[in-house]
PDB file of C-alpha atoms in Angstrom:
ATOM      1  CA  UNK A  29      98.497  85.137 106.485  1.00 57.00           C
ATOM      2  CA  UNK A  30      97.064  81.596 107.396  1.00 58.00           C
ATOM      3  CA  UNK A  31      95.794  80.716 111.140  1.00 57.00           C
ATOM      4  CA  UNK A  32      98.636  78.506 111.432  1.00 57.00           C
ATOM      5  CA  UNK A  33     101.132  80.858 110.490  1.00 54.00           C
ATOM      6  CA  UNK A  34      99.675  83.834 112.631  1.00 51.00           C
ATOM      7  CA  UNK A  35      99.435  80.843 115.573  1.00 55.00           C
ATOM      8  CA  UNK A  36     103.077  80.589 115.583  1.00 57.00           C
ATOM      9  CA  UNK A  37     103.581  84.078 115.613  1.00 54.00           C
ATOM     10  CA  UNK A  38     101.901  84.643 118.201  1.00 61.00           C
ATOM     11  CA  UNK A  39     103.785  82.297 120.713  1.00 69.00           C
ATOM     12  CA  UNK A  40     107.030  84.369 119.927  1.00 80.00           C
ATOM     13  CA  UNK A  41     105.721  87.444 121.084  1.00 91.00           C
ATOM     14  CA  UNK A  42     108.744  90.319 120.888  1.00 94.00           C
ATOM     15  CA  UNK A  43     109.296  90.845 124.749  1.00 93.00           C
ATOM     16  CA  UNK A  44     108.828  94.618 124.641  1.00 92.00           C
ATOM     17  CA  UNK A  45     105.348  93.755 123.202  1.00 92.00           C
ATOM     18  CA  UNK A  46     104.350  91.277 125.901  1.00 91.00           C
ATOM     19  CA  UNK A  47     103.121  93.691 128.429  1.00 90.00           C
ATOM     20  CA  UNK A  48     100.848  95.962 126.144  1.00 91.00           C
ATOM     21  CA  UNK A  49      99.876  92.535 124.087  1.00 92.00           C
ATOM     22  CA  UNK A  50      98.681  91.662 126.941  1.00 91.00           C
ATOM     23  CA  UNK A  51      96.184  94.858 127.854  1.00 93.00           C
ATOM     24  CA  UNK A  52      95.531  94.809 123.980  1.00 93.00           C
ATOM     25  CA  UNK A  53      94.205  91.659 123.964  1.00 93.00           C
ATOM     26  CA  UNK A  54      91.611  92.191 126.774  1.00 94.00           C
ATOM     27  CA  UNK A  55      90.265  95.209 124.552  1.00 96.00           C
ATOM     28  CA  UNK A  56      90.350  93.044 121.007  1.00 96.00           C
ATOM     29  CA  UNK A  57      91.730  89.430 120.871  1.00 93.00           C
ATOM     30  CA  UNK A  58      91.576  89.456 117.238  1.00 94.00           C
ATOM     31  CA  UNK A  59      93.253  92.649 116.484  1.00 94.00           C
ATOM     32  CA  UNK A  60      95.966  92.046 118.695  1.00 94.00           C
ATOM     33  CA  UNK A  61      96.806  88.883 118.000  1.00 94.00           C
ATOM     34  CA  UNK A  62      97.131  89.959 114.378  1.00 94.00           C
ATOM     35  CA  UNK A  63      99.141  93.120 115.304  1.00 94.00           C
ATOM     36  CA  UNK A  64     101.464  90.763 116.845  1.00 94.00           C
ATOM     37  CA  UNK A  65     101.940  88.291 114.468  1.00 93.00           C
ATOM     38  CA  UNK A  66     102.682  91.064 112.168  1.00 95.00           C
ATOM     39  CA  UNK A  67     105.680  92.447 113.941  1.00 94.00           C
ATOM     40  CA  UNK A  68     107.382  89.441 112.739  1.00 93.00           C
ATOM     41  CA  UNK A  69     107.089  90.126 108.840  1.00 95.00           C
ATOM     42  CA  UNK A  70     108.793  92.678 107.236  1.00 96.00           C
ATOM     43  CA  UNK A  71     107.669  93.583 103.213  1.00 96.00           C
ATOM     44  CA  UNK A  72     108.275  89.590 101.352  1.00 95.00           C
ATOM     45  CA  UNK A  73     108.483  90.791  97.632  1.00 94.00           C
ATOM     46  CA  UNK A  74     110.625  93.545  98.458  1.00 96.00           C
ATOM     47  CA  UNK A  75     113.127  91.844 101.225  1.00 97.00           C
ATOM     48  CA  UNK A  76     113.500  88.933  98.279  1.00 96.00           C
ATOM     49  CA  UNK A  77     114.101  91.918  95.342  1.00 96.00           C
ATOM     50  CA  UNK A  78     116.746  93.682  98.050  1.00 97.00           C
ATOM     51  CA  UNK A  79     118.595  90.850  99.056  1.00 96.00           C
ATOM     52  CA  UNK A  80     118.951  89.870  95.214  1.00 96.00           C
ATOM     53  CA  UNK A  81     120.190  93.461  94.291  1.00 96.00           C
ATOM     54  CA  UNK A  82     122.636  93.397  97.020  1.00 94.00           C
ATOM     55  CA  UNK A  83     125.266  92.520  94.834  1.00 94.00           C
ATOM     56  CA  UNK A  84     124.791  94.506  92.185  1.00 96.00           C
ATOM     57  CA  UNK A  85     127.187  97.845  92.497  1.00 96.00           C
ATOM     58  CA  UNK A  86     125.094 100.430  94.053  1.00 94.00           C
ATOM     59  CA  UNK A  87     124.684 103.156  90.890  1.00 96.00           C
ATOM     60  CA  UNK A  88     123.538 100.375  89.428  1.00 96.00           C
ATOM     61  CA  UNK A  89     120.672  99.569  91.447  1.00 96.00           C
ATOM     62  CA  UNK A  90     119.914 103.059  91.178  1.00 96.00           C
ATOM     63  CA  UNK A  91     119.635 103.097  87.675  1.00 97.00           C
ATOM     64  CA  UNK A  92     117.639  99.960  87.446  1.00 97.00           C
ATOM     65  CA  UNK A  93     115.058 101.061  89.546  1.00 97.00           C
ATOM     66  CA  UNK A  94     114.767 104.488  87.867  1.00 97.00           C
ATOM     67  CA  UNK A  95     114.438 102.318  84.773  1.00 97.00           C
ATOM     68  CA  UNK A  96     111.355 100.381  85.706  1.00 96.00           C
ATOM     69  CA  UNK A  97     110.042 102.893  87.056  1.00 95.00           C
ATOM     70  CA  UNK A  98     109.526 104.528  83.736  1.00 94.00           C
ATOM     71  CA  UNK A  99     109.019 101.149  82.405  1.00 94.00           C
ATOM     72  CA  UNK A 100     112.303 101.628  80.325  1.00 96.00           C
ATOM     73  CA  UNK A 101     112.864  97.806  79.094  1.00 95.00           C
ATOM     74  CA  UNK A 102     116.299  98.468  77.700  1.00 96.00           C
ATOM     75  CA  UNK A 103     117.476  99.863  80.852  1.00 95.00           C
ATOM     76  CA  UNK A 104     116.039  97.171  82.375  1.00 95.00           C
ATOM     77  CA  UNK A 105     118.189  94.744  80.151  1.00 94.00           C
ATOM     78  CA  UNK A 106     120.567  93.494  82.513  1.00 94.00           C
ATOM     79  CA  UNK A 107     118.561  93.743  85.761  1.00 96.00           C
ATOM     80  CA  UNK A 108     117.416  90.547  88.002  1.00 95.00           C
ATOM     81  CA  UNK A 109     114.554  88.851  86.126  1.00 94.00           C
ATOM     82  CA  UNK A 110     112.777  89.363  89.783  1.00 94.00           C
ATOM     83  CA  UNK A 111     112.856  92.840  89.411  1.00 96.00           C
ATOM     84  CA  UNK A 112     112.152  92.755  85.396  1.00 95.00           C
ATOM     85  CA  UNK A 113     108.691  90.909  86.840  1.00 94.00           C
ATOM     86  CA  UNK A 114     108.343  93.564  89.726  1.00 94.00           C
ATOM     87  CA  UNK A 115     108.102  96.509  87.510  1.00 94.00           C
ATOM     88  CA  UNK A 116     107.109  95.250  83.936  1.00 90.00           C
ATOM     89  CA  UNK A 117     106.368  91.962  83.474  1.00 84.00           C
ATOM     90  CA  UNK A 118     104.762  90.167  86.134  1.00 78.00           C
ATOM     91  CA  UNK A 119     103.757  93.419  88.274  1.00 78.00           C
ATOM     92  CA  UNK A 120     101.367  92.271  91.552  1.00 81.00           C
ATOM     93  CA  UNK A 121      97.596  92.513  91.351  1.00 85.00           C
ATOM     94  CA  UNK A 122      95.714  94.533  93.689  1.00 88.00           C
ATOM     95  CA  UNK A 123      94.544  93.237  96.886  1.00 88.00           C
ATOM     96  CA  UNK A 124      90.931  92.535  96.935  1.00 92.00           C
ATOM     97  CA  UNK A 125      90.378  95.164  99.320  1.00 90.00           C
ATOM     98  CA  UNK A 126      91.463  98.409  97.290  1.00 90.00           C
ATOM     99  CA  UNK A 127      88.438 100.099  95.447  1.00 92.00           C
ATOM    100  CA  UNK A 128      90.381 102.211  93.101  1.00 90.00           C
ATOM    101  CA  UNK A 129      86.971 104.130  92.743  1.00 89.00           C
ATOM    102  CA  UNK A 130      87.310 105.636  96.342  1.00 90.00           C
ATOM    103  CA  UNK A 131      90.394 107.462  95.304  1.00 91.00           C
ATOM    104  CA  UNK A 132      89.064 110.450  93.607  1.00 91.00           C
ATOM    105  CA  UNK A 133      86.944 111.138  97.022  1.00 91.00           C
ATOM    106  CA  UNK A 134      90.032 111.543  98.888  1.00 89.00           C
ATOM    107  CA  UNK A 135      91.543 113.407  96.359  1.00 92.00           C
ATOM    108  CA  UNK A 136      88.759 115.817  96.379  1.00 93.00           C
ATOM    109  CA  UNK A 137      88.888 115.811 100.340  1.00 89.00           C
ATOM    110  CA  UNK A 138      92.119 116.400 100.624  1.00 89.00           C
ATOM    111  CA  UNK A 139      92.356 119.015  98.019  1.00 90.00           C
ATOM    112  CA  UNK A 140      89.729 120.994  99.813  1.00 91.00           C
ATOM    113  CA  UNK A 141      91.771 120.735 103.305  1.00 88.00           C
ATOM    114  CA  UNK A 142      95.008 120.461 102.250  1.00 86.00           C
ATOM    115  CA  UNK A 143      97.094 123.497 104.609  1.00 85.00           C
ATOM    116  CA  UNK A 144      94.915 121.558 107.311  1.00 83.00           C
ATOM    117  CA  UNK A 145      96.055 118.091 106.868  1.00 82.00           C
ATOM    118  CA  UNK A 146      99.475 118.988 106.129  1.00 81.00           C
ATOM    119  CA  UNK A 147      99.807 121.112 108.890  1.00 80.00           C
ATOM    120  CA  UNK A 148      98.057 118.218 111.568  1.00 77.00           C
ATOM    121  CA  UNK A 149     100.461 115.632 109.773  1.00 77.00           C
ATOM    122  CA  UNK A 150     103.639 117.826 110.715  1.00 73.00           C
ATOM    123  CA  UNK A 151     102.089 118.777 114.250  1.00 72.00           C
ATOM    124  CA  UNK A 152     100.891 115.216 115.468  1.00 70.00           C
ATOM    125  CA  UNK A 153     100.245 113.078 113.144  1.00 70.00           C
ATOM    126  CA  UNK A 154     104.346 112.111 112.832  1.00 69.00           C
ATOM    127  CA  UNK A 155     105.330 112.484 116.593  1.00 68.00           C
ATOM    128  CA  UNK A 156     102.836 110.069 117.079  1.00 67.00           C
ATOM    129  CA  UNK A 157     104.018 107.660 114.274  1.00 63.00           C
ATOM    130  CA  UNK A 158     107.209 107.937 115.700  1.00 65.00           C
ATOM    131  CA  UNK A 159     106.157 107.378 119.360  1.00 64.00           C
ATOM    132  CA  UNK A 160     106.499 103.971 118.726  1.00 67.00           C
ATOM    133  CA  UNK A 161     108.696 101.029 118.592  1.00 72.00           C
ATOM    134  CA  UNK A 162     109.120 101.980 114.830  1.00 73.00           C
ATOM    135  CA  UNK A 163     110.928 104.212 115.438  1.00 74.00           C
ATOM    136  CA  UNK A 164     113.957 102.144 116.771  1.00 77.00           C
ATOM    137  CA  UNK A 165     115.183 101.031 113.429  1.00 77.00           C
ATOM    138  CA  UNK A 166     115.186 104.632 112.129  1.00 70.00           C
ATOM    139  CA  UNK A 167     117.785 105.784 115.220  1.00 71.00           C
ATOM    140  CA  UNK A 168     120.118 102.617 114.824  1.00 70.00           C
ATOM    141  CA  UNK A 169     120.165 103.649 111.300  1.00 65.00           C
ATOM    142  CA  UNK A 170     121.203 107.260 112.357  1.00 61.00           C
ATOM    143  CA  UNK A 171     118.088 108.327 109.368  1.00 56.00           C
ATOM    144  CA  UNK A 172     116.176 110.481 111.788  1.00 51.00           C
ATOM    145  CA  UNK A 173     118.844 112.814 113.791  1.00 52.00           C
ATOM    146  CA  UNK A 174     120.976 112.836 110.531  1.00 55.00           C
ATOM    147  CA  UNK A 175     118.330 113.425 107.738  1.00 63.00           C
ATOM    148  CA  UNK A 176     115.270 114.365 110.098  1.00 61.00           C
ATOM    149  CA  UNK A 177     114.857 117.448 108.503  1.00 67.00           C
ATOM    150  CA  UNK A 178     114.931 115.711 104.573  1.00 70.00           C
ATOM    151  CA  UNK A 179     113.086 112.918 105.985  1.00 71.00           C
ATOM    152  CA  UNK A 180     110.251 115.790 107.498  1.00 74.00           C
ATOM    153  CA  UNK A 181     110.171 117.339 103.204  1.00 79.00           C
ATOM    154  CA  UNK A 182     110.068 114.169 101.808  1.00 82.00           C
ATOM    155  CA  UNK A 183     107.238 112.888 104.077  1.00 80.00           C
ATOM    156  CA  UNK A 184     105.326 115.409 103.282  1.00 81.00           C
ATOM    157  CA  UNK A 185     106.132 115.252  99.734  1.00 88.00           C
ATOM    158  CA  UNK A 186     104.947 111.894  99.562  1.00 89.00           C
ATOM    159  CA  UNK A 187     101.678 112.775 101.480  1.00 86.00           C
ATOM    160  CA  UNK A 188     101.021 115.710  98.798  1.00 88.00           C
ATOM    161  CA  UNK A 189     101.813 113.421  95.482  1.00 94.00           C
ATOM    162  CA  UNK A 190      99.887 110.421  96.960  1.00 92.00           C
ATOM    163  CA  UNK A 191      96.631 112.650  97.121  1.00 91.00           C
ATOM    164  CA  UNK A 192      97.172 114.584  93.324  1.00 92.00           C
ATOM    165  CA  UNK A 193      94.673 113.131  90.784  1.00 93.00           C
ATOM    166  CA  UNK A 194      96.505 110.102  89.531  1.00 93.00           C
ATOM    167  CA  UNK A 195      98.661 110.270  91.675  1.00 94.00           C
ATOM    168  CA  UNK A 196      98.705 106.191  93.429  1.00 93.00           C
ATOM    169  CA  UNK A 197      97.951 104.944  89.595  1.00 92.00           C
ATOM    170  CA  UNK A 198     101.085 102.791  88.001  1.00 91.00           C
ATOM    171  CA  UNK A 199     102.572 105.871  86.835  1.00 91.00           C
ATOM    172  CA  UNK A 200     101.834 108.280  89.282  1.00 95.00           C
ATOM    173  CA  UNK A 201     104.390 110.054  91.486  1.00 96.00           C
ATOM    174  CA  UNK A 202     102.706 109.006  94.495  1.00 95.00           C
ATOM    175  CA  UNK A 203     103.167 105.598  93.282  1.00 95.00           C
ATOM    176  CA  UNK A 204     106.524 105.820  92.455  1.00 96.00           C
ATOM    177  CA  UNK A 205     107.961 107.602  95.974  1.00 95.00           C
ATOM    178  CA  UNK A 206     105.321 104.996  97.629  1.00 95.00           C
ATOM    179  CA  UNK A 207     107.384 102.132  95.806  1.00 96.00           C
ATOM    180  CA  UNK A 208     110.462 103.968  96.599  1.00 95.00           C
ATOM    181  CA  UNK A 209     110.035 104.279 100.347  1.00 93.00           C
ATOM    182  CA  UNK A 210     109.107 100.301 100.275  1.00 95.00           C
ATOM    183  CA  UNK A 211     113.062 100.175  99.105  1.00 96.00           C
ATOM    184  CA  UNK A 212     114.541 101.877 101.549  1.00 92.00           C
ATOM    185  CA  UNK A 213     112.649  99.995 103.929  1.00 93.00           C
ATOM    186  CA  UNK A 214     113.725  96.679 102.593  1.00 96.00           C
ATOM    187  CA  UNK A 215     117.413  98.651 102.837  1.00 93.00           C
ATOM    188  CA  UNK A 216     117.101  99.352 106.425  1.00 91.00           C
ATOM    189  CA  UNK A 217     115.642  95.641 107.181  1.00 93.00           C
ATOM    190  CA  UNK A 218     118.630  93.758 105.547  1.00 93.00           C
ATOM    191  CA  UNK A 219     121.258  96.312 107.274  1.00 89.00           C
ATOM    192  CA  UNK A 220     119.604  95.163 111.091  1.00 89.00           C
ATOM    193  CA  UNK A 221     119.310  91.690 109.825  1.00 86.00           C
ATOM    194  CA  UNK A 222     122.850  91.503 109.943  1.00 80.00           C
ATOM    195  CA  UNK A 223     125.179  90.182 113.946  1.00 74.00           C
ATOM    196  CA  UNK A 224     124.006  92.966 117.278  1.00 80.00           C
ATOM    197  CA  UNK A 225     122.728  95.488 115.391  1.00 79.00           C
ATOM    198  CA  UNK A 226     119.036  94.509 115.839  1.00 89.00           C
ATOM    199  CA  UNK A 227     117.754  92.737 118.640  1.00 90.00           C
ATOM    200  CA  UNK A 228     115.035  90.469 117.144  1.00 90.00           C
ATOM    201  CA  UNK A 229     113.698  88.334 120.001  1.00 92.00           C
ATOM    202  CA  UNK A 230     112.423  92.136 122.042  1.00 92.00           C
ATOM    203  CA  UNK A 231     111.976  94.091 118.839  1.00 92.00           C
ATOM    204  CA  UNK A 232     110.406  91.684 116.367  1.00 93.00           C
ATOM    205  CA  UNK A 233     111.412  92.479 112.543  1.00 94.00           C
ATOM    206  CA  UNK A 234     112.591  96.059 111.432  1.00 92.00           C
ATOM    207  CA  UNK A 235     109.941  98.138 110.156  1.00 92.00           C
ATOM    208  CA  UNK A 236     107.742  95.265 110.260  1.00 94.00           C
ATOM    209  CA  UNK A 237     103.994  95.181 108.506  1.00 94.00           C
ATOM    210  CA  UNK A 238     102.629  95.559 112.120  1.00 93.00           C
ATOM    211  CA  UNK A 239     104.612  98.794 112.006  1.00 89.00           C
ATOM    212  CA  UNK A 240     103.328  99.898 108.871  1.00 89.00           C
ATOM    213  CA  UNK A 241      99.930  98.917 109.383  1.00 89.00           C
ATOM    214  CA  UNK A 242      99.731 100.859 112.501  1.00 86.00           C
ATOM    215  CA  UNK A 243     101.351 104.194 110.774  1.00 82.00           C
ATOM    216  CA  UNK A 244      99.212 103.642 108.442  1.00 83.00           C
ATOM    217  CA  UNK A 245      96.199 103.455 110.676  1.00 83.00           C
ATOM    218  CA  UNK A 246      97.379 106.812 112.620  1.00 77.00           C
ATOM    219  CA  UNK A 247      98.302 109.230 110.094  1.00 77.00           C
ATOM    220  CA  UNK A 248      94.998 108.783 108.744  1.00 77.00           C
ATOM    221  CA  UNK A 249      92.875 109.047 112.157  1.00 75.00           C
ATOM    222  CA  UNK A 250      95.002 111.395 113.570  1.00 71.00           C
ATOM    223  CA  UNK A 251      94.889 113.938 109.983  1.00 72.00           C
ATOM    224  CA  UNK A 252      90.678 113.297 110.290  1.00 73.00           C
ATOM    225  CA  UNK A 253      90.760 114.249 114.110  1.00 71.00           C
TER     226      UNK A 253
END
C-alpha cells in the first residue's frame, strides 16, 4: 500500500479502534499506523472475483470453483474470464517475501509437535483469535454459534493440510482450503457491505487484512509459546 494511501487511512480511524490506536501508537508508530490502515481493506482480487460471481446461480459457482481448482479448463468454459485468470491463466505471483524454501522446516517442525500445536491451537490459540473485533462479522453472520463446532474441524483441518509436505504448493490441499476460506471471506464481506448490517465508520471493513494479519500473527506466536 502507498504512503498516501495508508495516510488517508489513517485519518478515518474505525472509532472502536481510536482508543487502543492510540496506546498502540506510543509502543510502535509504524506498526500501528499500518494495522490501522489495514482495517479498511478487505481481500481486492477476491472481493472483485465475488462480486462478479454474484450473479451466477449458486451450484454454479460451486462447480466453477471446484473446476479451477483442479485446473479443469472445460469446466471452466463458461466461468468469468476473471476467475479463468485467477485459477489458470493469469494466476498471481508470489509476494517477494515468501521463501518457498522455508516450508519444508515447518513441515518438519510441525510434524515433530503436531498433538502439541494442535492441541495449543484449540486451547488458546483460537479464543484469542477470536477475542477480537474479528470476530464481529462471524456473529452477525450467525457462522460461529450455528457452525462453531464445523468451523472448530475445519480449522483445524486446514491447520493440519497447510503443514503436510506439499501441502501450500498450487495443488496442495492446504492450498486449496487456504483459497477456499479466502471465498467465504469475500462471501461474508459482500453480505455486511450491504444497508445496517455492518457498521463501517466503528468497525472498519469485515474481516479486513488488519484482521487477518493479526490472526495470522497470533496463531503462530501463540502455537510457539
Amino acid at each position: 500500500m502507498s504512503k498516501t494511501g495508508i495516510s488517508n487511512r489513517i485519518q478515518n480511524a474505525p472509532s472502536d479502534y481510536v482508543e487502543g490506536y492510540g496506546r498502540a501508537r506510543k509502543i510502535n508508530r509504524e506498526i500501528a499506523d499500518n494495522y490501522i490502515a489495514h482495517t479498511h481493506l478487505g481481500d481486492p482480487v477476491m472481493d472483485a472475483l465475488v462480486d462478479e460471481l454474484a450473479s451466477f446461480p449458486r451450484s454454479q459457482v460451486h462447480e466453477f470453483i471446484n473446476a479451477g481448482m483442479s485446473e479443469d479448463r472445460a469446466g471452466m468454459r463458461n466461468a468469468p474470464q476473471s476467475l479463468r485468470d485467477f485459477f489458470i491463466d493469469a494466476p498471481q505471483p508470489d509476494p517477494d517475501w515468501l521463501d518457498r524454501e522455508t516450508f519444508f522446516e515447518g513441515v518438519c517442525a510441525f510434524q515433530k509437535n503436531a498433538v502439541l500445536i494442535l492441541s495449543a491451537f484449540v486451547a488458546g490459540v483460537l479464543i484469542n483469535g477470536f477475542a477480537t473485533l474479528i470476530s464481529k462479522s462471524f456473529v452477525q453472520t450467525g457462522r460461529i454459534f450455528d457452525n462453531g463446532v464445523w468451523r472448530l474441524r475445519q480449522n483445524n483441518r486446514h491447520q493440519l493440510e497447510m503443514f503436510l509436505p506439499g501441502g501450500m504448493e498450487r495443488n496442495g490441499d492446504g492450498w486449496k482450503l487456504s483459497v477456499r476460506i479466502r471465498f467465504v471471506h469475500a462471501q461474508v464481506r459482500r453480505l455486511l457491505a450491504q444497508p445496517n448490517e455492518w457498521d463501517h465508520e466503528a468497525w472498519g471493513t469485515p474481516i479486513s487484512s488488519a484482521h487477518l494479519g493479526y490472526a495470522v500473527a497470533v496463531f503462530a506466536a501463540h502455537s510457539i509459546k
